PDB file of C-alpha atoms in Angstrom:
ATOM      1  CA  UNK A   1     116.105-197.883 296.965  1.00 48.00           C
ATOM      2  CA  UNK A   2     113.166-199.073 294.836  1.00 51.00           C
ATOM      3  CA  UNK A   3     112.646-202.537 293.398  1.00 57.00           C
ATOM      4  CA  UNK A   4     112.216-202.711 289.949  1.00 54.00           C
ATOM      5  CA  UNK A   5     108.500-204.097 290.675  1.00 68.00           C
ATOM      6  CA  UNK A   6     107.611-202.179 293.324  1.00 82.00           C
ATOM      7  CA  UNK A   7     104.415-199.535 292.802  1.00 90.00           C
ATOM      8  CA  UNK A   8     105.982-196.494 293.427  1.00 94.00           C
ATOM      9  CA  UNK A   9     103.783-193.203 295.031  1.00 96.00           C
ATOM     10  CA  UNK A  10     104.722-189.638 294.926  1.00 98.00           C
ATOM     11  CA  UNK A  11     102.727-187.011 297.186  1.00 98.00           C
ATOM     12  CA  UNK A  12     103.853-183.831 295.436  1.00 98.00           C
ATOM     13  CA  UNK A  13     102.975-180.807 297.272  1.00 98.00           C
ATOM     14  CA  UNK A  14     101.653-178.491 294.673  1.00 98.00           C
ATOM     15  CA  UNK A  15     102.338-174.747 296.322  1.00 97.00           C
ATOM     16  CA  UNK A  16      99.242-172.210 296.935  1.00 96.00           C
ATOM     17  CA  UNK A  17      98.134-172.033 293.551  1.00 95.00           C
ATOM     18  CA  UNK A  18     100.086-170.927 291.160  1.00 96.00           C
ATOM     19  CA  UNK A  19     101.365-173.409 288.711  1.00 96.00           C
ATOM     20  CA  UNK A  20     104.763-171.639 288.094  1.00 97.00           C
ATOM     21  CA  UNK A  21     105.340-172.338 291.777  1.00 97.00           C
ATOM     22  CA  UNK A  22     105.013-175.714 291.468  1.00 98.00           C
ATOM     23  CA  UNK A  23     108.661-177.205 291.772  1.00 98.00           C
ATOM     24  CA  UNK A  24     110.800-178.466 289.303  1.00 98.00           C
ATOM     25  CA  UNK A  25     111.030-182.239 290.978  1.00 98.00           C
ATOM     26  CA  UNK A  26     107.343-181.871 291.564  1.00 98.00           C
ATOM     27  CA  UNK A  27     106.377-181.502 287.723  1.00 98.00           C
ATOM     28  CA  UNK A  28     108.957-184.289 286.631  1.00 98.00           C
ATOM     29  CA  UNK A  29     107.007-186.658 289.144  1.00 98.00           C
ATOM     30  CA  UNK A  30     103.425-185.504 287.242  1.00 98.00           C
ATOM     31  CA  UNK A  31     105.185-186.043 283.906  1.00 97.00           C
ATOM     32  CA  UNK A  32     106.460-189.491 285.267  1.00 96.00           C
ATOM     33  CA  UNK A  33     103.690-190.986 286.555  1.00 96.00           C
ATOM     34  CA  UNK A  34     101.278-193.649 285.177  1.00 94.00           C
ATOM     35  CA  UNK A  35      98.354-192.352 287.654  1.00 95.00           C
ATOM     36  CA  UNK A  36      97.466-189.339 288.626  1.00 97.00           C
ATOM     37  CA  UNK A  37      95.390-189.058 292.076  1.00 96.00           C
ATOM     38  CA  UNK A  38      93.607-185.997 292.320  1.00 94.00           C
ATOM     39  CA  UNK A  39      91.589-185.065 295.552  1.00 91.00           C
ATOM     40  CA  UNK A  40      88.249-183.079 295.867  1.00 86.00           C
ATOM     41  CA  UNK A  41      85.819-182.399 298.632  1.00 79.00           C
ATOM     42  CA  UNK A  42      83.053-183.167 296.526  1.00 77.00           C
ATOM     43  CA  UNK A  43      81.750-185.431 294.161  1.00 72.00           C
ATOM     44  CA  UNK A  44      80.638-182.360 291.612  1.00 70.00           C
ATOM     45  CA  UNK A  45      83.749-180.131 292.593  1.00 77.00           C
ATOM     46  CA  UNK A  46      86.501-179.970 290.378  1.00 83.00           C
ATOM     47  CA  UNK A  47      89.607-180.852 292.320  1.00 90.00           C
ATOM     48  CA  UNK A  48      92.065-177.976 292.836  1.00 93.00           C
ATOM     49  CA  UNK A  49      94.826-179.668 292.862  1.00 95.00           C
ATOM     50  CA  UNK A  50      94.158-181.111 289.069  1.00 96.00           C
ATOM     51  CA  UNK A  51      93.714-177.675 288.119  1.00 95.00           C
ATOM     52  CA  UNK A  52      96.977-176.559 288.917  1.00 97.00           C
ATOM     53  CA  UNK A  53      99.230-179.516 287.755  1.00 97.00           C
ATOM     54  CA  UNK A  54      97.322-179.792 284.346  1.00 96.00           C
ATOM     55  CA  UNK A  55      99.692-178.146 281.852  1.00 96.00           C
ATOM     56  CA  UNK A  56     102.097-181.058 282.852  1.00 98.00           C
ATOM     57  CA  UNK A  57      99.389-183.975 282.534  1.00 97.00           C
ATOM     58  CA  UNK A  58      99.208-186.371 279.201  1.00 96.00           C
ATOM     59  CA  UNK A  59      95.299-187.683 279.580  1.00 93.00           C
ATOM     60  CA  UNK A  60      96.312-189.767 276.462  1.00 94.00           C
ATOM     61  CA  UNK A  61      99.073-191.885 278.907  1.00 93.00           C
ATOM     62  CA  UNK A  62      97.898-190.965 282.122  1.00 94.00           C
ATOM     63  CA  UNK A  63      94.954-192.019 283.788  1.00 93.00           C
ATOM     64  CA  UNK A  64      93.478-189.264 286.234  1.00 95.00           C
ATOM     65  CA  UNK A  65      91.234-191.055 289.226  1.00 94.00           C
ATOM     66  CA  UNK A  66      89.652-188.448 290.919  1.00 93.00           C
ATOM     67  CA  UNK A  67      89.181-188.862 295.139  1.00 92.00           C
ATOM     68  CA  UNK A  68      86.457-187.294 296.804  1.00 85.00           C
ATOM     69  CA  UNK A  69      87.643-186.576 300.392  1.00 80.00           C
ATOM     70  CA  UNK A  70      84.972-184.862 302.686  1.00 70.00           C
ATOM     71  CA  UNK A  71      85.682-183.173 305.450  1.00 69.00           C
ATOM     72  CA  UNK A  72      85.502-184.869 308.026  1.00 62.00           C
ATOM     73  CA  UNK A  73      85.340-183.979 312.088  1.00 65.00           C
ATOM     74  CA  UNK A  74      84.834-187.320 313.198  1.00 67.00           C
ATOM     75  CA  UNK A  75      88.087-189.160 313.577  1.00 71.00           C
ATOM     76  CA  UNK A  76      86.779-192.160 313.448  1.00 74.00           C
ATOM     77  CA  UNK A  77      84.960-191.203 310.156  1.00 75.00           C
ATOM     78  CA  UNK A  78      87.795-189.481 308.690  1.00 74.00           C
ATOM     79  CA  UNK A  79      89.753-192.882 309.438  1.00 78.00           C
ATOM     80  CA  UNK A  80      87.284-194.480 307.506  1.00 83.00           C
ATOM     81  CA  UNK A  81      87.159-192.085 304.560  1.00 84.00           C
ATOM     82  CA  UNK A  82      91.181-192.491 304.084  1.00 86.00           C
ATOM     83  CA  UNK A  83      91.388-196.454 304.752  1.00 90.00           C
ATOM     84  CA  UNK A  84      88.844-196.053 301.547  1.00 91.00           C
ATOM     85  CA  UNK A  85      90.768-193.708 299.646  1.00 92.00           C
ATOM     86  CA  UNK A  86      94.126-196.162 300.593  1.00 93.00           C
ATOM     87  CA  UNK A  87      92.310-199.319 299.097  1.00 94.00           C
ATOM     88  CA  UNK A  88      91.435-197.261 295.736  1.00 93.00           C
ATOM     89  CA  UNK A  89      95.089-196.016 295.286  1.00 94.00           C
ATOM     90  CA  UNK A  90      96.688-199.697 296.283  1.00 92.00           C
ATOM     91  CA  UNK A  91      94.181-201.473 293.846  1.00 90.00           C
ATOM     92  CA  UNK A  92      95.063-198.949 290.959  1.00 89.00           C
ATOM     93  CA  UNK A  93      98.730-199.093 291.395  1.00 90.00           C
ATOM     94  CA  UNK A  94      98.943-202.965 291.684  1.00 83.00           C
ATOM     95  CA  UNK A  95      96.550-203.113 288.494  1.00 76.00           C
ATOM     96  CA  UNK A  96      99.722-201.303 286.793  1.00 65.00           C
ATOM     97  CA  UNK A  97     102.282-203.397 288.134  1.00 58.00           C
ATOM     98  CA  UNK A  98     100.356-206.164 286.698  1.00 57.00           C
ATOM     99  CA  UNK A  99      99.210-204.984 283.234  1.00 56.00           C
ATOM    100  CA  UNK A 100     103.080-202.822 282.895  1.00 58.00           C
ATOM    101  CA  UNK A 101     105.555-205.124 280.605  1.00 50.00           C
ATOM    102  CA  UNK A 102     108.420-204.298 282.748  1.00 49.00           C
ATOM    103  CA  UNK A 103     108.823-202.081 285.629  1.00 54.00           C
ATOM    104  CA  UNK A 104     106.949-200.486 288.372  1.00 61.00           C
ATOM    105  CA  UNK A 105     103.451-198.355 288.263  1.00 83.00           C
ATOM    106  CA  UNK A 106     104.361-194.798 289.241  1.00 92.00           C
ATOM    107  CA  UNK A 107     101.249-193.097 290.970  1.00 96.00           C
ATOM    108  CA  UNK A 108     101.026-189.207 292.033  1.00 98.00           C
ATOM    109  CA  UNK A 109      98.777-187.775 294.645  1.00 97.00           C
ATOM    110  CA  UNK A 110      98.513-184.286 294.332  1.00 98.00           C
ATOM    111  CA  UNK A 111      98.483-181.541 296.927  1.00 96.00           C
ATOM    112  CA  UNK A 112      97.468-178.268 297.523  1.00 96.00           C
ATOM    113  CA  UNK A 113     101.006-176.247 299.592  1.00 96.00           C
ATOM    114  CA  UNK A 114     102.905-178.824 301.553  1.00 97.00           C
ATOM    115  CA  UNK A 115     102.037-182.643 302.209  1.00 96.00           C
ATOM    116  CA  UNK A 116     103.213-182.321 305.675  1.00 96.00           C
ATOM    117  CA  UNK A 117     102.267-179.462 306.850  1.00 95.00           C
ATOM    118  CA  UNK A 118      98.225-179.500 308.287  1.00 90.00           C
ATOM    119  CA  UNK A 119      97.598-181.287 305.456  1.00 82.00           C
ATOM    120  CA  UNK A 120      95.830-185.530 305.375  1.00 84.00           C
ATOM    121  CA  UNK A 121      98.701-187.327 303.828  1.00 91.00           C
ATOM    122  CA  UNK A 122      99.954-187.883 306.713  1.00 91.00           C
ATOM    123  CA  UNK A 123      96.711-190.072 307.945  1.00 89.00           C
ATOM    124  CA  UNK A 124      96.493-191.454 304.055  1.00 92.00           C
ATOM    125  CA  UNK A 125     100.296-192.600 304.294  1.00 94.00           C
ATOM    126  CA  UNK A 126      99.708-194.402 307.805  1.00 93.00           C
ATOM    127  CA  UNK A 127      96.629-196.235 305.448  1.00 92.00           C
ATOM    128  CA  UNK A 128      98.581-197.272 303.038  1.00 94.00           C
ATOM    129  CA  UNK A 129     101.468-198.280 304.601  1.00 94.00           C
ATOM    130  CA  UNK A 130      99.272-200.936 306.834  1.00 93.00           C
ATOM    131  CA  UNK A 131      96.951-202.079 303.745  1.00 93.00           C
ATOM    132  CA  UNK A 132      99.829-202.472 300.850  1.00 93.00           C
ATOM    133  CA  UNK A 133     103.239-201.676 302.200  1.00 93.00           C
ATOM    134  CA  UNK A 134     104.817-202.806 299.743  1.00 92.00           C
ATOM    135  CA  UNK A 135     103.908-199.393 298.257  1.00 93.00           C
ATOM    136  CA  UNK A 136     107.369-196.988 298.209  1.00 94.00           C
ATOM    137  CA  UNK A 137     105.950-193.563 299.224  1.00 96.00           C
ATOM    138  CA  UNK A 138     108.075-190.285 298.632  1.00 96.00           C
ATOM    139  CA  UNK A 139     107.383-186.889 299.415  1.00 98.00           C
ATOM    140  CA  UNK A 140     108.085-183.460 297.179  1.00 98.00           C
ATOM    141  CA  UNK A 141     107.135-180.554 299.553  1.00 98.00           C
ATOM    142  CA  UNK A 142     105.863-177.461 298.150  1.00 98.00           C
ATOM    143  CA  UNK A 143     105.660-174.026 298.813  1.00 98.00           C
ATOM    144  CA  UNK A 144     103.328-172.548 301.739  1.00 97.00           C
ATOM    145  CA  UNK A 145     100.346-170.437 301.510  1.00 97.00           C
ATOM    146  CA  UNK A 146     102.227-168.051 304.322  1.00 97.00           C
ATOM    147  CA  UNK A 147     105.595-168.129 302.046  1.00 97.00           C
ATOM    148  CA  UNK A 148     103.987-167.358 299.113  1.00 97.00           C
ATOM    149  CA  UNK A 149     101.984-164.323 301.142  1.00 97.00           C
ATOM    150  CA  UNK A 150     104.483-162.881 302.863  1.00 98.00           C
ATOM    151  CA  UNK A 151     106.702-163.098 298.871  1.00 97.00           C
ATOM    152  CA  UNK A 152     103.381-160.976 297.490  1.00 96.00           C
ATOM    153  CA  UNK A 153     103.215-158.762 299.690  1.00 96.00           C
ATOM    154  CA  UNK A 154     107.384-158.112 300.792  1.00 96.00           C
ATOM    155  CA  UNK A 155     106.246-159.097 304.028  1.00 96.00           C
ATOM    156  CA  UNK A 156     109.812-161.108 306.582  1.00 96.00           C
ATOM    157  CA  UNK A 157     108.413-163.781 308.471  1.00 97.00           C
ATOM    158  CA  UNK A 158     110.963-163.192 311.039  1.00 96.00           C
ATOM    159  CA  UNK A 159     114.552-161.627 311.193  1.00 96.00           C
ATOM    160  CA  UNK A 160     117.215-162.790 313.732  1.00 94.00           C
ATOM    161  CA  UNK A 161     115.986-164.730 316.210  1.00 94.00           C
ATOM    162  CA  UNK A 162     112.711-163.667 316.194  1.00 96.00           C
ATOM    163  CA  UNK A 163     109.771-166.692 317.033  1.00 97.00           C
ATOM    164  CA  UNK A 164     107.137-167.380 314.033  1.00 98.00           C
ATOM    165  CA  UNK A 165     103.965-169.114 315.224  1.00 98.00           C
ATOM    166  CA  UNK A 166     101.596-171.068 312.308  1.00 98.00           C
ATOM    167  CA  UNK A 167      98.949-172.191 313.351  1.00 97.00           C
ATOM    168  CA  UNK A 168      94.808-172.846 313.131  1.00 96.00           C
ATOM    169  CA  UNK A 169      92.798-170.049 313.554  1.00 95.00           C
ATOM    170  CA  UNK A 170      91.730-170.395 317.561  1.00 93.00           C
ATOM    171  CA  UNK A 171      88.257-170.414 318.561  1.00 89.00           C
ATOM    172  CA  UNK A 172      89.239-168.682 321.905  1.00 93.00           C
ATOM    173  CA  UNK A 173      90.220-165.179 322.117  1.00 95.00           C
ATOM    174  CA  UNK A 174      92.415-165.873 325.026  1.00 96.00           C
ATOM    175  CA  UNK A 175      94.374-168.153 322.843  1.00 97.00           C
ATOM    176  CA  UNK A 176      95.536-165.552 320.050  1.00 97.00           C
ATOM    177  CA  UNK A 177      96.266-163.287 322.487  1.00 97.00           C
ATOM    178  CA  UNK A 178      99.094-164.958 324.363  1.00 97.00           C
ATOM    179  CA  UNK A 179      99.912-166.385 320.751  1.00 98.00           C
ATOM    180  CA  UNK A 180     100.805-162.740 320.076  1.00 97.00           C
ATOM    181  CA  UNK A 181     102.349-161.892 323.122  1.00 96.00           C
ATOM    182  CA  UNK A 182     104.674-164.506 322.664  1.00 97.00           C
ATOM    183  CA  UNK A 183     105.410-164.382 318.859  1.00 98.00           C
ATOM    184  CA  UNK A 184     106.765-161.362 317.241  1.00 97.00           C
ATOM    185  CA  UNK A 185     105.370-163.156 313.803  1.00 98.00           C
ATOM    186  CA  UNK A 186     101.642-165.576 313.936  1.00 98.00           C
ATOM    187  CA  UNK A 187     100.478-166.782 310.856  1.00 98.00           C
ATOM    188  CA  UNK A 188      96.348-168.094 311.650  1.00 98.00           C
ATOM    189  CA  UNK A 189      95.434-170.744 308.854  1.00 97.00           C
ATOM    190  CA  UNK A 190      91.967-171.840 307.838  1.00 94.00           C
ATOM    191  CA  UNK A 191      89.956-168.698 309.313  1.00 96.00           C
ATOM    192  CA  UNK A 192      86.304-169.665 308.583  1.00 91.00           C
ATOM    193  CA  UNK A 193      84.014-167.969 310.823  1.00 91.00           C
ATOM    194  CA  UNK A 194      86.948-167.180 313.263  1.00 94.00           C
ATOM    195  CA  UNK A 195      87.882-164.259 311.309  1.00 96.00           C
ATOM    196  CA  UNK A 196      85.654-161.143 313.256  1.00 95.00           C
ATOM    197  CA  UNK A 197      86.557-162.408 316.401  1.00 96.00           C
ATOM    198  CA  UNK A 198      90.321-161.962 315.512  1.00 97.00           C
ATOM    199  CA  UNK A 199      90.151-158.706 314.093  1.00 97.00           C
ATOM    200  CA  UNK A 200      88.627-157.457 317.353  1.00 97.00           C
ATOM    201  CA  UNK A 201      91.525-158.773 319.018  1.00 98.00           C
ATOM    202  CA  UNK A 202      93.739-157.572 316.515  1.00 98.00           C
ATOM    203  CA  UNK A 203      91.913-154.104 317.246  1.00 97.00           C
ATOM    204  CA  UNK A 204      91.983-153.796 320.741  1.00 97.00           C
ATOM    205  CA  UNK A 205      95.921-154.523 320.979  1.00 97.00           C
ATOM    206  CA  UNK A 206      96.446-152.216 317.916  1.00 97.00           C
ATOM    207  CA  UNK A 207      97.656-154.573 315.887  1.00 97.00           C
ATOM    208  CA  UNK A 208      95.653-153.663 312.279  1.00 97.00           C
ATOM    209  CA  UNK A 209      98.226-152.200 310.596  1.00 96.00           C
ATOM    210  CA  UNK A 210     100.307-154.940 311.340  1.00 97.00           C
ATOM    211  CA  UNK A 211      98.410-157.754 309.726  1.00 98.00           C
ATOM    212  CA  UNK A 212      97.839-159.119 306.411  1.00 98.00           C
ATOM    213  CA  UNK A 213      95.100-161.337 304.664  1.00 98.00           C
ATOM    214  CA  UNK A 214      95.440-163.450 301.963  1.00 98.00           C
ATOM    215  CA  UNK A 215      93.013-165.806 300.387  1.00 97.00           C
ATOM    216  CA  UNK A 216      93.140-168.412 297.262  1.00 96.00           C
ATOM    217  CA  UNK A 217      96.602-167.445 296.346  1.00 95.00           C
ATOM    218  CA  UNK A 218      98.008-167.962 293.152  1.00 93.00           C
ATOM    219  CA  UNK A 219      94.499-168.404 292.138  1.00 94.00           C
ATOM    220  CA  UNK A 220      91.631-166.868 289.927  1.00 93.00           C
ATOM    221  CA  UNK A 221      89.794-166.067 293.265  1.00 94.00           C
ATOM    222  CA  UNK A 222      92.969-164.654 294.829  1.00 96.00           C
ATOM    223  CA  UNK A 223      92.693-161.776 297.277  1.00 97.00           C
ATOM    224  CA  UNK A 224      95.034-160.129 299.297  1.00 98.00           C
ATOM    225  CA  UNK A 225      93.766-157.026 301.933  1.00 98.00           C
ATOM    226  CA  UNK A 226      96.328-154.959 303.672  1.00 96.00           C
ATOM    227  CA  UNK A 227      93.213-152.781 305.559  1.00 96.00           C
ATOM    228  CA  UNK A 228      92.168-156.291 307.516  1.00 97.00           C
ATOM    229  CA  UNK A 229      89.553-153.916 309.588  1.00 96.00           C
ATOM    230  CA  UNK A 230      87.464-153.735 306.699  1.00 97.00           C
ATOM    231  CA  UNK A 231      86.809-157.557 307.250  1.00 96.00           C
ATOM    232  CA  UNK A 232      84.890-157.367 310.293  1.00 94.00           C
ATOM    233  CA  UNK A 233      81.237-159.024 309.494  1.00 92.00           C
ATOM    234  CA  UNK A 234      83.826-161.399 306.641  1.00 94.00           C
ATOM    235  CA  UNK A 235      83.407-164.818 306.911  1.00 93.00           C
ATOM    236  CA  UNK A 236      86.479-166.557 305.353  1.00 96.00           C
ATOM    237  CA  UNK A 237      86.815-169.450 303.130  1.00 94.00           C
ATOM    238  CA  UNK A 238      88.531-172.479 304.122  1.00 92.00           C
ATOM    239  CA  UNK A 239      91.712-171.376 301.818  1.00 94.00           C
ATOM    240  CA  UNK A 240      92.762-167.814 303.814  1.00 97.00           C
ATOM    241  CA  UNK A 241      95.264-167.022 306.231  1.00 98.00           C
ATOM    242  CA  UNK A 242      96.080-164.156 308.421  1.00 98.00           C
ATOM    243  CA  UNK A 243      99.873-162.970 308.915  1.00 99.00           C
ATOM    244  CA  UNK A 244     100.654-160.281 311.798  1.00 98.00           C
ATOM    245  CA  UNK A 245     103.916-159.102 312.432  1.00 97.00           C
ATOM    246  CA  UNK A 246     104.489-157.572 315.451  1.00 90.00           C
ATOM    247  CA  UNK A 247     107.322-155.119 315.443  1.00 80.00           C
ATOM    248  CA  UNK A 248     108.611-153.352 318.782  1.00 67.00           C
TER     249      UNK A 248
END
């Protein structure tokens, strides 16, 4: 239960894309909240994530702080970046608490699909929660890029007791293949460069007509190719994802 002074922070998970995905409790928290924390990978990028949960921000109440987040390999970088991004957010909600009349600053960091699944709340939370715990985080998941897919295209994840897989996109051939000897369903996130590589696999277990690609989602960009050969010499963007559903 929250205090009535205690800074308050909502990670709403936003869906793929599409704004009339975004959940009910998710758009209350937006309309709620005092701050508004809106990643981006770039300095000069528009942040995603603000795009999508616009129609249900007030710039004239809220303030909007923008976070640039690079991507980051290094853990020990990436630490870095998000023990950064953790001191902005706890100096903006206790700047609230302090200048609010009565009751507690309400902050909202937005997310693209869900905040705890592959995503770096998970790292920012741990930041947070050992530079200002006295912070209240909560959590309103969102709809995945595969679930939303799968819905566009009438695609089942699985039936009975049939075994999904979601993972990364693996570097080593060897890998997807006993991923899809295993799983009657894998969903391969974040395809990059990986993605010729796995449609040769894909084509020498005959499994191209079984697969599905999907990229930007719910978006402007969105693009969704049932005839994955075609996307041999493709290199994939960071937001793409491969479903292949094996059926005996």
């Amino acid at each position: 239960m929250l205090e009535p002074e205690q800074p308050h922070l909502v990670a709403v998970g936003l869906g793929p894309g599409d704004p009339e995905l975004v959940t009910v409790k998710g758009r209350r928290a937006i309309e709620a909240a005092d701050v508004i924390f809106a990643p981006r990978s770039r300095d000069d990028e528009t942040s995603r994530a603000l795009r999508i949960a616009q129609p249900w921000i007030d710039p004239a109440r809220q303030q909007v702080v923008p976070l640039t987040i690079p991507m980051q390999r290094d853990p020990a970088r990436a630490q870095t970046a998000y023990q950064q991004i953790a001191a902005t957010i706890g100096a903006r909600l206790s700047a609230q608490v302090a200048g609010r009349p009565t009751g507690a600053a309400r902050g909202v960091y937005l997310l693209l699909g869900d905040p705890l699944l592959y995503g770096t709340f998970t790292t920012l939370r741990t930041a947070l929660a050992a530079r200002y715990p006295q912070i209240a985080v909560t959590i309103v998941p969102g709809i995945t890029s595969f679930a939303a897919a799968a819905a566009r295209v009438g695609l089942p994840l699985s039936l009975g007791d049939e075994r999904v897989a979601i993972v990364p996109a693996p570097a080593d051939p060897g890998a997807l293949r006993e991923l899809l000897a295993r799983f009657e369903t894998v969903v391969l996130l974040k395809l990059g460069r990986a993605l010729p590589q796995i449609i040769a696999v894909l084509d020498e277990l005959a499994l191209l007509g079984a697969a599905v690609y999907a990229e930007y989602l719910g978006m402007p960009e969105e693009r969704i190719v049932r005839a994955v050969g075609s996307l041999r010499d493709y290199q994939a963007p960071y937001l793409s994802l491969l479903i292949v559903r094996r059926e005996e």
